Coordinates of C-alpha atoms and ligand atoms in Angstrom, one line a residue:
M12 CA 0.0 0.0 0.0
Q13 CA 1.1 3.6 -0.6
Y14 CA 0.5 6.1 2.2
Q15 CA 0.2 9.7 1.4
Q16 CA 3.2 11.6 2.5
E17 CA 4.2 15.2 3.0
Q18 CA 6.2 16.4 0.0
D19 CA 9.9 16.1 0.4
Y20 CA 11.6 19.5 0.5
T21 CA 15.0 20.7 -0.6
R22 CA 18.0 19.4 1.3
K23 CA 20.4 22.3 1.0
L24 CA 20.4 24.9 3.8
D25 CA 18.3 27.7 2.4
A26 CA 19.5 31.0 4.0
G27 CA 16.8 33.0 2.2
L28 CA 14.1 30.9 3.7
W29 CA 15.4 31.4 7.2
R30 CA 15.6 35.1 6.6
R31 CA 11.9 35.1 5.6
V32 CA 11.1 33.1 8.8
I33 CA 13.0 35.7 10.9
G34 CA 11.0 38.4 9.0
Y35 CA 7.7 36.9 10.2
M36 CA 9.0 37.2 13.8
K37 CA 9.0 40.9 13.7
P38 CA 7.6 41.6 17.2
Y39 CA 10.3 39.4 18.6
H40 CA 13.3 41.0 16.8
R41 CA 14.1 42.9 20.0
H42 CA 14.3 39.6 21.9
L43 CA 16.5 38.0 19.3
I44 CA 18.9 41.0 19.4
A45 CA 18.9 40.8 23.2
I46 CA 19.7 37.1 23.0
M47 CA 22.6 37.8 20.6
A48 CA 24.0 40.5 22.8
T49 CA 23.9 38.5 26.0
M50 CA 25.5 35.6 24.3
A51 CA 28.4 37.7 23.1
V52 CA 28.9 39.0 26.6
S53 CA 28.7 35.5 28.0
A54 CA 31.3 34.3 25.5
L55 CA 33.5 37.2 26.5
C56 CA 33.3 36.1 30.2
D57 CA 34.2 32.5 29.2
T58 CA 37.4 33.8 27.5
I59 CA 38.3 36.0 30.4
F60 CA 38.5 33.1 33.0
P61 CA 41.6 31.5 31.5
L62 CA 43.3 35.0 31.5
L63 CA 42.4 35.3 35.2
T64 CA 43.9 31.9 35.8
R65 CA 47.0 32.9 34.1
E66 CA 47.3 36.0 36.2
A67 CA 46.7 34.1 39.4
I68 CA 49.4 31.6 38.6
D69 CA 52.0 34.0 37.3
T70 CA 51.4 36.9 39.6
F71 CA 50.2 35.5 42.9
I72 CA 51.1 31.8 43.1
G73 CA 54.4 31.9 41.3
S74 CA 55.9 34.9 43.1
G75 CA 53.9 34.9 46.2
Q76 CA 53.0 38.5 45.7
T77 CA 50.1 39.9 47.8
A78 CA 49.7 43.4 46.5
G79 CA 46.6 43.8 44.3
R80 CA 45.1 40.5 45.4
A81 CA 41.9 42.2 46.5
W82 CA 41.5 43.9 43.1
F83 CA 42.1 40.5 41.5
V84 CA 39.4 38.9 43.6
A85 CA 37.0 41.7 42.9
R86 CA 37.5 41.3 39.1
Y87 CA 37.1 37.5 39.4
I88 CA 33.8 37.9 41.3
G89 CA 32.7 40.6 38.9
T90 CA 33.2 38.3 35.9
V91 CA 31.4 35.5 37.7
L92 CA 28.4 37.8 38.5
L93 CA 28.4 39.2 35.0
Q94 CA 28.3 35.7 33.5
S95 CA 25.5 34.5 35.9
A96 CA 23.5 37.6 35.0
C97 CA 23.9 36.8 31.3
I98 CA 22.8 33.2 31.7
F99 CA 19.8 34.2 33.8
T100 CA 18.8 36.8 31.2
F101 CA 19.2 34.7 28.1
C102 CA 17.4 31.7 29.6
Q103 CA 14.5 34.0 30.4
I104 CA 14.4 35.8 27.1
C105 CA 14.9 32.6 25.2
G106 CA 12.0 30.9 26.9
R107 CA 9.8 33.9 26.3
A108 CA 10.9 34.3 22.7
E109 CA 10.3 30.6 22.0
C110 CA 6.7 30.7 23.3
G111 CA 6.1 34.1 21.8
I112 CA 7.3 33.2 18.4
N113 CA 5.2 30.0 18.4
R114 CA 2.1 31.9 19.4
H115 CA 2.8 34.7 16.9
I116 CA 3.4 32.4 13.9
R117 CA 0.3 30.3 14.9
K118 CA -1.8 33.5 15.0
L119 CA -0.5 34.5 11.5
A120 CA -1.1 31.0 10.2
F121 CA -4.6 30.8 11.7
K122 CA -5.5 34.1 10.2
R123 CA -4.3 32.9 6.9
L124 CA -6.3 29.7 7.2
E125 CA -9.4 31.8 7.8
E126 CA -8.8 33.8 4.7
L127 CA -8.0 30.9 2.4
S128 CA -10.6 29.8 -0.1
F129 CA -12.4 26.5 -0.3
S130 CA -10.0 25.4 -3.1
Y131 CA -7.1 25.3 -0.5
Y132 CA -9.0 22.9 1.6
D133 CA -9.9 20.8 -1.4
Q134 CA -6.2 20.2 -2.0
T135 CA -4.7 20.1 1.5
P136 CA -5.4 17.2 3.8
V137 CA -6.5 18.2 7.3
G138 CA -3.7 16.2 8.9
F139 CA -1.1 18.3 7.0
I140 CA -2.8 21.6 8.2
I141 CA -2.8 20.4 11.8
S142 CA 0.9 19.4 11.7
R143 CA 1.7 22.8 10.3
M144 CA -0.1 24.6 13.1
T145 CA 1.3 22.5 15.9
S146 CA 4.6 20.6 15.5
D147 CA 6.0 22.7 12.6
T148 CA 5.4 26.0 14.4
S149 CA 6.9 24.8 17.7
R150 CA 9.9 23.4 15.9
I151 CA 10.5 26.8 14.3
G152 CA 10.3 28.7 17.6
E153 CA 12.6 26.2 19.3
T154 CA 15.2 26.2 16.5
V155 CA 15.3 29.9 16.1
A156 CA 15.4 30.9 19.8
W157 CA 17.8 28.2 21.1
G158 CA 19.7 27.8 17.8
L159 CA 20.5 31.5 17.9
V160 CA 21.8 31.2 21.4
D161 CA 24.2 28.4 20.5
L162 CA 25.2 29.9 17.3
F163 CA 26.0 33.3 18.8
W164 CA 27.7 31.9 21.8
S165 CA 29.8 29.5 19.8
G166 CA 30.7 32.1 17.1
A167 CA 31.6 34.7 19.7
Y168 CA 33.5 32.2 21.8
I169 CA 35.7 31.0 18.9
L170 CA 36.4 34.5 17.7
I171 CA 37.3 36.0 21.1
T172 CA 39.3 32.9 22.1
A173 CA 41.3 33.0 18.9
I174 CA 42.1 36.7 19.4
A175 CA 43.1 36.1 23.0
M176 CA 45.4 33.2 22.1
L177 CA 47.0 35.1 19.2
L178 CA 47.7 38.0 21.5
L179 CA 49.2 35.7 24.2
N180 CA 51.4 33.6 21.9
A181 CA 50.9 33.5 18.2
R182 CA 52.8 30.3 17.5
M183 CA 50.9 28.2 20.0
A184 CA 47.7 29.8 18.9
L185 CA 48.3 28.7 15.4
L186 CA 49.0 25.2 16.7
V187 CA 45.6 25.0 18.3
L188 CA 43.8 26.7 15.4
S189 CA 45.4 24.2 13.0
V190 CA 43.4 21.4 14.5
M191 CA 40.1 23.3 14.1
P192 CA 39.5 22.6 10.4
V193 CA 40.0 18.9 11.0
I194 CA 37.3 19.0 13.7
A195 CA 35.0 21.2 11.6
V196 CA 35.2 18.8 8.7
T197 CA 34.7 15.7 10.9
A198 CA 31.7 17.4 12.6
V199 CA 30.1 18.3 9.3
W200 CA 30.6 14.8 8.0
F201 CA 29.0 13.2 11.1
Q202 CA 26.1 15.7 11.3
K203 CA 25.3 15.0 7.6
R204 CA 25.1 11.3 8.3
I205 CA 23.0 11.8 11.5
L206 CA 20.7 14.1 9.7
A207 CA 20.1 11.7 6.8
S208 CA 19.4 8.8 9.2
Y209 CA 16.9 10.9 11.2
R210 CA 15.2 11.9 8.0
E211 CA 14.8 8.3 7.1
V212 CA 13.4 7.6 10.6
R213 CA 10.9 10.4 10.3
K214 CA 9.8 9.3 6.8
T215 CA 9.3 5.7 7.9
N216 CA 7.5 6.9 11.0
S217 CA 4.9 8.8 9.0
Q218 CA 4.4 5.7 6.9
I219 CA 3.9 3.6 10.0
T220 CA 1.4 6.1 11.3
G221 CA -0.4 5.9 8.0
A222 CA -0.4 2.1 8.1
F223 CA -1.7 2.2 11.7
N224 CA -4.4 4.5 10.7
E225 CA -5.5 2.5 7.7
G226 CA -5.1 -0.8 9.6
I227 CA -7.4 0.4 12.4
M228 CA -9.9 2.2 10.2
G229 CA -10.0 -0.7 7.8
A230 CA -9.9 -3.5 10.4
K231 CA -13.3 -4.9 9.4
T232 CA -12.5 -4.6 5.7
S233 CA -9.2 -6.3 6.1
K234 CA -10.9 -9.3 7.8
T235 CA -13.5 -9.6 5.0
L236 CA -10.7 -9.5 2.4
V237 CA -8.5 -11.9 4.4
R238 CA -5.7 -9.4 4.2
E239 CA -4.5 -9.8 7.8
E240 CA -1.3 -11.7 6.9
A241 CA -0.4 -9.4 4.0
N242 CA -1.0 -6.3 6.2
A243 CA 1.1 -7.8 9.0
K244 CA 4.0 -8.5 6.6
E245 CA 3.9 -4.9 5.2
F246 CA 3.8 -3.5 8.7
S247 CA 6.8 -5.6 9.8
V248 CA 8.8 -4.4 6.8
L249 CA 8.1 -0.8 7.7
T250 CA 9.0 -1.2 11.4
G251 CA 12.2 -3.1 10.4
K252 CA 13.2 -0.3 8.2
M253 CA 12.6 2.2 11.0
R254 CA 14.7 0.1 13.4
T255 CA 17.6 0.0 11.0
S256 CA 17.6 3.7 10.4
S257 CA 17.2 4.5 14.1
I258 CA 20.1 2.3 15.0
R259 CA 22.3 3.9 12.3
A260 CA 21.4 7.4 13.7
A261 CA 22.2 6.3 17.2
V262 CA 25.6 4.8 16.2
F263 CA 26.6 8.0 14.4
S264 CA 25.6 10.1 17.4
A265 CA 27.4 7.9 19.7
L266 CA 30.7 8.1 17.7
F267 CA 30.5 11.8 17.2
Y268 CA 31.3 13.2 20.6
P269 CA 34.2 10.8 21.5
I270 CA 35.8 11.6 18.2
V271 CA 35.5 15.4 18.7
I272 CA 36.9 15.0 22.2
S273 CA 39.8 12.9 21.0
L274 CA 40.7 15.5 18.4
G275 CA 40.5 18.2 21.0
S276 CA 42.8 16.2 23.2
I277 CA 45.3 16.1 20.4
A278 CA 45.4 19.9 20.3
T279 CA 45.8 20.0 24.1
A280 CA 48.7 17.5 23.8
L281 CA 50.4 19.6 21.2
V282 CA 50.0 22.7 23.4
L283 CA 51.5 20.9 26.4
Q284 CA 54.3 19.5 24.4
R285 CA 55.3 22.8 22.6
G286 CA 54.5 25.1 25.5
G287 CA 56.0 22.8 28.1
T288 CA 59.4 22.9 26.4
E289 CA 59.2 26.6 26.1
V290 CA 58.3 27.2 29.8
F291 CA 61.5 25.5 30.8
S292 CA 63.7 26.9 28.0
A293 CA 66.1 29.8 28.8
S294 CA 64.1 32.3 26.7
G295 CA 61.1 32.0 29.1
I296 CA 58.6 33.7 26.8
V297 CA 55.9 31.2 27.8
T298 CA 55.1 31.4 31.5
V299 CA 53.3 28.6 33.4
G300 CA 50.2 30.8 33.6
T301 CA 50.2 31.3 29.8
L302 CA 50.5 27.5 29.4
A303 CA 47.6 26.9 31.8
A304 CA 45.5 29.5 29.9
F305 CA 46.3 27.7 26.6
V306 CA 45.3 24.3 28.0
Q307 CA 42.0 25.8 29.0
Y308 CA 41.5 27.5 25.6
S309 CA 42.4 24.4 23.6
T310 CA 40.0 22.1 25.5
G311 CA 37.3 24.7 25.4
I312 CA 37.4 25.8 21.8
F313 CA 36.2 22.5 20.2
E314 CA 32.8 22.3 21.8
P315 CA 31.7 25.5 19.9
V316 CA 33.0 24.1 16.7
S317 CA 31.0 20.9 17.0
N318 CA 28.1 23.1 18.2
I319 CA 28.0 25.1 15.0
A320 CA 28.0 21.9 13.0
R321 CA 25.1 20.6 15.0
I322 CA 23.1 23.9 14.7
F323 CA 23.4 23.8 10.9
A324 CA 22.2 20.3 10.9
D325 CA 19.3 21.3 13.2
L326 CA 18.5 24.2 10.8
Q327 CA 18.5 21.7 7.9
A328 CA 16.3 19.3 9.8
S329 CA 13.8 22.1 10.7
Q330 CA 13.9 23.5 7.3
A331 CA 11.1 21.3 6.1
A332 CA 8.9 22.6 8.9
A333 CA 9.9 26.2 8.1
E334 CA 9.2 25.7 4.4
R335 CA 5.7 24.2 5.2
V336 CA 4.8 27.1 7.5
V337 CA 6.2 29.8 5.2
S338 CA 4.3 28.2 2.3
L339 CA 1.1 28.3 4.3
L340 CA 1.7 31.9 5.3
E341 CA 2.5 32.8 1.7
T342 CA -0.4 31.0 0.1
E343 CA -2.7 33.7 -1.4
P344 CA -6.4 33.1 -1.1
E345 CA -7.8 32.5 -4.6
I346 CA -10.9 34.5 -3.7
F347 CA -10.2 37.9 -2.3
D348 CA -11.5 41.4 -2.4
T349 CA -9.6 44.0 -4.5
P350 CA -8.0 46.8 -2.6
E351 CA -10.7 49.2 -3.9
V352 CA -13.4 47.0 -2.5
I353 CA -11.6 46.7 0.9
E354 CA -11.1 50.4 0.9
K355 CA -14.8 50.9 0.6
F356 CA -16.4 48.0 2.4
G357 CA -13.6 46.8 4.8
D358 CA -12.1 43.3 5.0
S359 CA -13.4 40.3 6.9
F360 CA -11.7 41.3 10.1
S361 CA -12.7 45.0 10.1
P362 CA -15.8 45.4 7.9
K363 CA -17.1 48.9 7.2
K364 CA -20.7 48.0 7.6
E365 CA -21.9 51.6 7.4
N366 CA -20.9 51.6 3.7
W367 CA -22.6 48.3 2.9
P368 CA -25.5 48.6 0.4
D369 CA -28.8 46.9 1.2
I370 CA -29.3 43.6 -0.6
K371 CA -32.4 42.8 -2.5
G372 CA -31.6 39.3 -3.8
D373 CA -31.7 39.5 -7.6
I374 CA -29.2 37.0 -8.9
E375 CA -27.9 36.6 -12.5
F376 CA -25.4 34.2 -14.0
D377 CA -24.2 35.9 -17.2
H378 CA -22.4 33.4 -19.5
V379 CA -20.6 31.8 -16.6
S380 CA -18.0 29.0 -17.1
F381 CA -16.3 27.3 -14.2
H382 CA -13.9 24.5 -13.4
Y383 CA -12.2 23.5 -10.2
S384 CA -8.5 23.9 -10.1
T385 CA -8.1 20.2 -10.5
G386 CA -10.6 19.3 -13.2
E387 CA -12.4 19.9 -16.4
E388 CA -15.1 22.4 -17.1
V389 CA -18.1 21.8 -14.8
L390 CA -20.2 24.7 -16.1
E391 CA -19.9 26.1 -19.6
D392 CA -21.6 29.3 -20.7
F393 CA -24.2 29.0 -18.0
S394 CA -26.8 31.8 -17.9
L395 CA -29.7 32.3 -15.5
K396 CA -31.7 35.1 -14.1
V397 CA -33.5 34.9 -10.7
K398 CA -35.6 37.6 -9.3
A399 CA -35.5 38.6 -5.6
G400 CA -37.8 36.4 -3.6
Q401 CA -38.0 33.6 -6.0
T402 CA -37.5 30.0 -5.0
V403 CA -35.4 28.0 -7.4
A404 CA -35.0 24.3 -7.2
L405 CA -32.2 22.4 -8.8
V406 CA -32.6 18.8 -9.7
G407 CA -30.3 16.4 -11.6
E408 CA -28.0 13.4 -11.2
T409 CA -25.2 13.3 -8.7
G410 CA -22.2 15.1 -10.2
S411 CA -24.3 17.2 -12.6
G412 CA -23.1 20.5 -11.0
K413 CA -25.9 21.5 -8.7
S414 CA -23.7 22.1 -5.7
T415 CA -21.2 23.9 -7.9
I416 CA -23.9 26.4 -9.0
V417 CA -24.8 27.3 -5.4
N418 CA -21.1 27.4 -4.4
L419 CA -20.6 30.0 -7.0
I420 CA -23.6 32.0 -5.7
C421 CA -22.1 31.9 -2.3
R422 CA -18.7 33.0 -3.7
F423 CA -17.0 30.0 -2.2
Y424 CA -15.6 29.8 -5.7
E425 CA -15.7 32.4 -8.5
P426 CA -16.5 32.0 -12.2
T427 CA -13.5 31.3 -14.4
K428 CA -15.3 33.1 -17.2
G429 CA -18.4 35.3 -17.2
V430 CA -20.0 37.4 -14.4
I431 CA -22.4 36.7 -11.5
R432 CA -24.4 39.7 -10.6
I433 CA -26.3 40.4 -7.4
D434 CA -28.8 43.2 -7.6
G435 CA -27.4 44.0 -11.0
E436 CA -23.8 44.5 -9.8
D437 CA -20.9 42.1 -10.4
Y438 CA -20.6 40.5 -7.0
R439 CA -16.8 41.0 -7.0
S440 CA -17.4 44.7 -6.7
R441 CA -18.8 44.1 -3.2
S442 CA -17.0 42.5 -0.3
I443 CA -17.1 38.8 0.3
L444 CA -18.3 39.4 3.8
W445 CA -21.1 41.6 2.6
L446 CA -22.5 38.7 0.5
Q447 CA -21.8 36.0 3.1
A448 CA -23.4 38.0 5.9
H449 CA -26.6 37.9 3.9
L450 CA -26.5 34.3 3.1
G451 CA -28.1 31.3 4.8
Y452 CA -26.6 28.0 3.9
V453 CA -27.6 24.5 5.0
L454 CA -25.4 21.6 3.8
Q455 CA -25.9 18.0 3.3
Q456 CA -23.2 17.3 5.8
P457 CA -24.0 20.0 8.4
H458 CA -21.2 21.0 10.8
L459 CA -21.9 22.0 14.4
F460 CA -19.3 23.3 16.8
S461 CA -18.6 21.8 20.2
G462 CA -20.9 23.6 22.7
T463 CA -24.6 23.6 23.5
I464 CA -27.5 23.6 21.1
R465 CA -28.3 27.1 22.0
E466 CA -24.8 28.3 21.4
N467 CA -24.7 26.6 18.0
I468 CA -27.9 28.3 16.8
R469 CA -26.7 31.6 18.1
F470 CA -23.7 31.4 15.7
G471 CA -26.2 32.4 13.1
R472 CA -26.7 35.7 14.7
L473 CA -24.9 36.6 17.8
D474 CA -27.5 39.0 19.2
A475 CA -30.4 36.5 18.9
T476 CA -32.4 36.2 22.1
D477 CA -33.3 32.9 23.7
R478 CA -36.9 33.4 22.6
E479 CA -35.9 33.8 19.0
I480 CA -33.7 30.7 19.2
E481 CA -36.6 28.7 20.5
A482 CA -38.9 30.1 17.9
A483 CA -36.5 29.1 15.1
C484 CA -36.3 25.6 16.5
R485 CA -40.0 25.3 16.6
A486 CA -40.2 26.6 13.0
V487 CA -38.0 23.7 11.8
D488 CA -39.7 21.2 14.1
A489 CA -36.6 20.5 16.1
E490 CA -38.0 21.4 19.5
D491 CA -39.4 17.9 20.2
F492 CA -36.0 16.2 20.1
I493 CA -34.2 19.0 21.8
L494 CA -36.5 19.0 24.8
K495 CA -36.0 15.2 25.1
M496 CA -32.3 15.7 25.5
D497 CA -30.8 15.8 29.0
K498 CA -30.5 19.5 29.3
G499 CA -32.8 20.7 26.6
Y500 CA -31.4 23.7 24.7
D501 CA -28.3 23.6 27.0
S502 CA -27.3 20.1 26.0
E503 CA -23.8 19.6 24.7
V504 CA -23.7 18.5 21.0
G505 CA -20.2 17.0 21.2
E506 CA -17.3 17.5 18.9
G507 CA -18.6 18.4 15.4
G508 CA -22.1 17.6 16.7
S509 CA -21.2 13.9 17.2
R510 CA -24.0 13.3 19.8
L511 CA -26.7 14.1 17.3
S512 CA -27.8 12.2 14.3
T513 CA -27.2 13.7 10.8
G514 CA -30.9 14.5 10.5
Q515 CA -30.9 16.3 13.9
K516 CA -27.8 18.2 12.9
Q517 CA -29.5 19.3 9.7
L518 CA -32.4 20.6 11.7
I519 CA -30.1 22.6 14.0
S520 CA -28.1 24.0 11.2
F521 CA -31.4 24.9 9.5
A522 CA -32.5 26.8 12.6
R523 CA -29.1 28.5 12.7
A524 CA -29.4 29.6 9.1
L525 CA -33.0 30.8 9.7
I526 CA -32.1 33.0 12.7
A527 CA -29.7 35.0 10.6
K528 CA -32.6 36.3 8.5
P529 CA -30.6 36.0 5.3
A530 CA -31.7 37.5 2.0
I531 CA -30.4 34.5 0.1
F532 CA -31.1 31.0 1.3
V533 CA -29.3 27.9 0.0
L534 CA -30.4 24.4 1.0
D535 CA -28.1 21.8 -0.6
E536 CA -29.7 18.5 0.1
A537 CA -30.4 19.9 3.5
T538 CA -33.2 17.4 4.2
S539 CA -31.6 14.3 2.7
S540 CA -31.0 12.7 6.1
V541 CA -34.3 13.4 7.8
D542 CA -37.1 10.8 7.4
T543 CA -40.0 11.4 5.1
Q544 CA -42.4 12.3 7.9
T545 CA -40.1 14.9 9.4
E546 CA -39.4 16.2 5.9
Q547 CA -43.1 16.7 5.3
K548 CA -43.4 18.7 8.5
L549 CA -40.3 20.6 7.6
Q550 CA -41.9 21.4 4.3
A551 CA -44.2 23.9 5.9
A552 CA -41.3 25.5 7.8
I553 CA -39.3 25.7 4.7
S554 CA -42.0 27.5 2.8
V555 CA -42.5 30.0 5.6
A556 CA -38.7 30.5 5.9
L557 CA -38.3 31.0 2.2
T558 CA -41.0 33.6 1.6
G559 CA -39.5 37.0 0.7
R560 CA -36.0 35.4 0.2
T561 CA -34.3 34.4 -2.9
S562 CA -33.7 30.7 -2.3
F563 CA -32.0 27.8 -4.0
I564 CA -33.1 24.3 -3.0
I565 CA -31.3 21.1 -4.1
A566 CA -33.2 18.0 -3.2
H567 CA -33.5 14.5 -4.3
R568 CA -37.0 13.9 -3.1
L569 CA -39.0 15.8 -5.7
S570 CA -42.0 16.1 -3.5
T571 CA -40.0 18.8 -1.5
I572 CA -39.6 21.1 -4.5
R573 CA -43.0 20.9 -6.1
S574 CA -44.0 24.4 -5.0
A575 CA -40.8 26.1 -6.2
D576 CA -41.3 29.1 -8.5
L577 CA -38.8 27.7 -10.9
I578 CA -37.4 24.2 -11.3
L579 CA -34.1 23.7 -13.2
V580 CA -33.1 20.3 -14.4
I581 CA -29.3 20.2 -14.6
K582 CA -27.3 17.7 -16.6
G583 CA -23.6 18.0 -17.2
G584 CA -23.5 21.6 -16.0
K585 CA -26.3 22.6 -18.4
I586 CA -30.0 23.5 -17.9
I587 CA -31.8 20.9 -19.9
E588 CA -35.3 21.7 -18.7
R589 CA -36.8 24.6 -16.9
G590 CA -40.3 25.6 -15.6
T591 CA -42.7 25.1 -12.8
H592 CA -43.6 21.6 -11.6
A593 CA -46.8 21.6 -13.6
E594 CA -45.1 22.9 -16.8
L595 CA -42.3 20.3 -16.5
L596 CA -44.7 17.5 -16.0
G597 CA -46.6 18.7 -19.1
Q598 CA -43.4 18.6 -21.1
R599 CA -43.1 14.8 -20.4
G600 CA -39.3 15.0 -20.5
Y601 CA -36.5 14.1 -18.1
Y602 CA -38.3 15.6 -15.1
Y603 CA -41.4 13.8 -15.9
T604 CA -39.6 10.4 -15.9
L605 CA -37.8 11.2 -12.8
Y606 CA -40.9 12.2 -11.0
A607 CA -42.9 9.3 -12.2
N608 CA -40.2 6.9 -11.0
Q609 CA -40.0 8.4 -7.6
F610 CA -43.7 8.6 -7.3
R611 CA -44.1 4.9 -8.1
E612 CA -41.3 3.9 -5.7
E613 CA -42.8 5.9 -2.9
G614 CA -46.3 4.7 -3.7
E615 CA -45.0 1.1 -3.7
K616 CA -43.3 1.7 -0.4
R617 CA -46.4 3.2 1.2
A618 CA -48.6 0.4 -0.1
W619 CA -46.1 -2.1 1.2
E620 CA -46.0 -0.4 4.6
E621 CA -49.7 -0.2 4.8
G622 CA -49.9 -3.9 3.9
A623 CA -47.4 -4.7 6.5
S624 CA -49.2 -2.8 9.3
A625 CA -52.6 -4.2 8.3
Ligands
ADP28 N1 -14.0 20.5 -4.7 C1 -13.9 19.9 -5.9 N2 -12.8 19.8 -6.6 C2 -12.8 19.2 -7.8 N3 -13.8 18.8 -8.5 C3 -15.0 18.9 -7.9 C4 -15.1 19.5 -6.6 N4 -16.4 19.5 -6.2 C5 -17.1 18.9 -7.3 N5 -16.3 18.6 -8.3 C6 -16.6 18.0 -9.5 O1 -17.6 18.8 -10.2 C7 -18.6 18.1 -10.7 C8 -19.9 18.6 -10.2 O2 -20.0 18.3 -8.8 P1 -21.2 18.9 -7.9 O3 -21.5 20.3 -8.3 O4 -20.8 18.6 -6.5 O5 -22.4 17.9 -8.3 P2 -23.8 17.7 -7.6 O6 -24.0 18.6 -6.5 O7 -24.8 17.9 -8.7 O8 -23.8 16.3 -7.2 C9 -18.4 16.7 -10.5 O9 -17.8 16.1 -11.6 C10 -17.4 16.7 -9.3 O10 -16.5 15.6 -9.5
MG29 MG1 -24.1 18.2 -4.4

């Protein structure tokens, strides 16, 4: 089986990408600069200590001098305090920056997700979006905040130490520095291997999660297909692969530090050998104190070198997360208001309602063509005029384009050719929010939010009173079942409305749409999951709800749409018949056949039920 995977991103370190990531952290730039500054000071303290040791040995221990000892102790304590202050400060700033950056990027990403059009969600699996919002963003915060600490400390440490050594004794300094390239190359080599193994581990891990998921979801199907053994084999191959790569990563990591330490010891040995001879030679350029300082420098300088190699590997490993988040932040919504429209009517987050024109509800499709980003033409040269207040019913086979037509009206998608006019104006010249605020939409798969029934209905109009909510529920005949629930209107509906049946969810979302008093009402197979009796009762509510509103009804049961002002029969994105119920029956065409068939089926069903109950 093939499991869907996140796309694999570039492997080379991409400095431009990280610059863009840093750009998104604008409110935290001050923190980042503070981190860099404290790290530089902290590295400076680290290089001062060996110098203090040197002074202690040469001035006080060697000669037994006592003058100036108090001043020396004061400087020593001062350095210790300064360094402690630095560590305290950077830990704090770093922690704060890490959380803050996470939150900030999540906020940006969430805002973008709210702006993105339906087409983005058509193409991006929910799992991917969730991992961008959670693990990817926290990874970025961590890498940037703590990576910057290490990078700055290491860089500053190497630089200042190198200068201090060169000033103390150039020849010995060059000796120590000559080992550095060897360590750098080794570190880079190892980090590359470790990175590659971890990538392998992560990839296999996502496949295993996929396999788990499919295995659990499809447990019953697997049994019926007798696929248990094949599945188990596949699973064992995957886990075996994961084990091999994990072990490889562990071995490389285990080898890395001992090797760096050994190389560092070689440098120390060189220093001791060279410096040791000089200390005891007649020239006496190298003092015991200088030698001691060098030993400290040479053991200390290799950690930052391997640190830097590790940070670059970390950056590379986090790069995929950064790329995913940046690509989300930089995805432009396909449906957006032009700057002029925003100027006049405001955007979704700060609408200028005072400038909004009233809506009547005339709707016109003027030679509209449309295709989804991933498919062929669904509508071609489609024209239709609907007057305000009319009820239009759309019928036709599954896939004929009914939902597409109403999605276009709602501006969830826009025509690829042609114009849709509302009240005679191209709807793109008004804001998206203006239209959607005047729209009531009930879907075949209704979605409720966690919370109570009352809260869910109030999402339709936030200032609705309890009385209005209850009236809306009575209008759609939902009160019966609501009052039977444990807490009536205050019963929790569960995540996504999971404690209700689909039919009940449809009734609630119907009430929610109704309470908003929309000018345009869209019912897309909104009653497909309620039983025939409830549907008949709903019928009355629907006709009350729809009076005075332009409405579009898509329904399979033709009995629901008999009273529509206009019925359109859609086939392959084209209107093949249009008229009222009576006119269409008179035409004896496609609609007639469809209706006759359903009528016969329902008649047979009723006759059968009556026979059974008799
Ligand atoms: N989000 C989408 N992305 C790509 N193609 C789609 C999408 N939604 C619908 N389609 C395609 O558009 C055509 C019309 O679909 P739709 O309008 O949903 O039909 P209906 O509501 O009449 O059943 C179908 O061929 C369907 O495969
Ligand atoms: Mg549909």
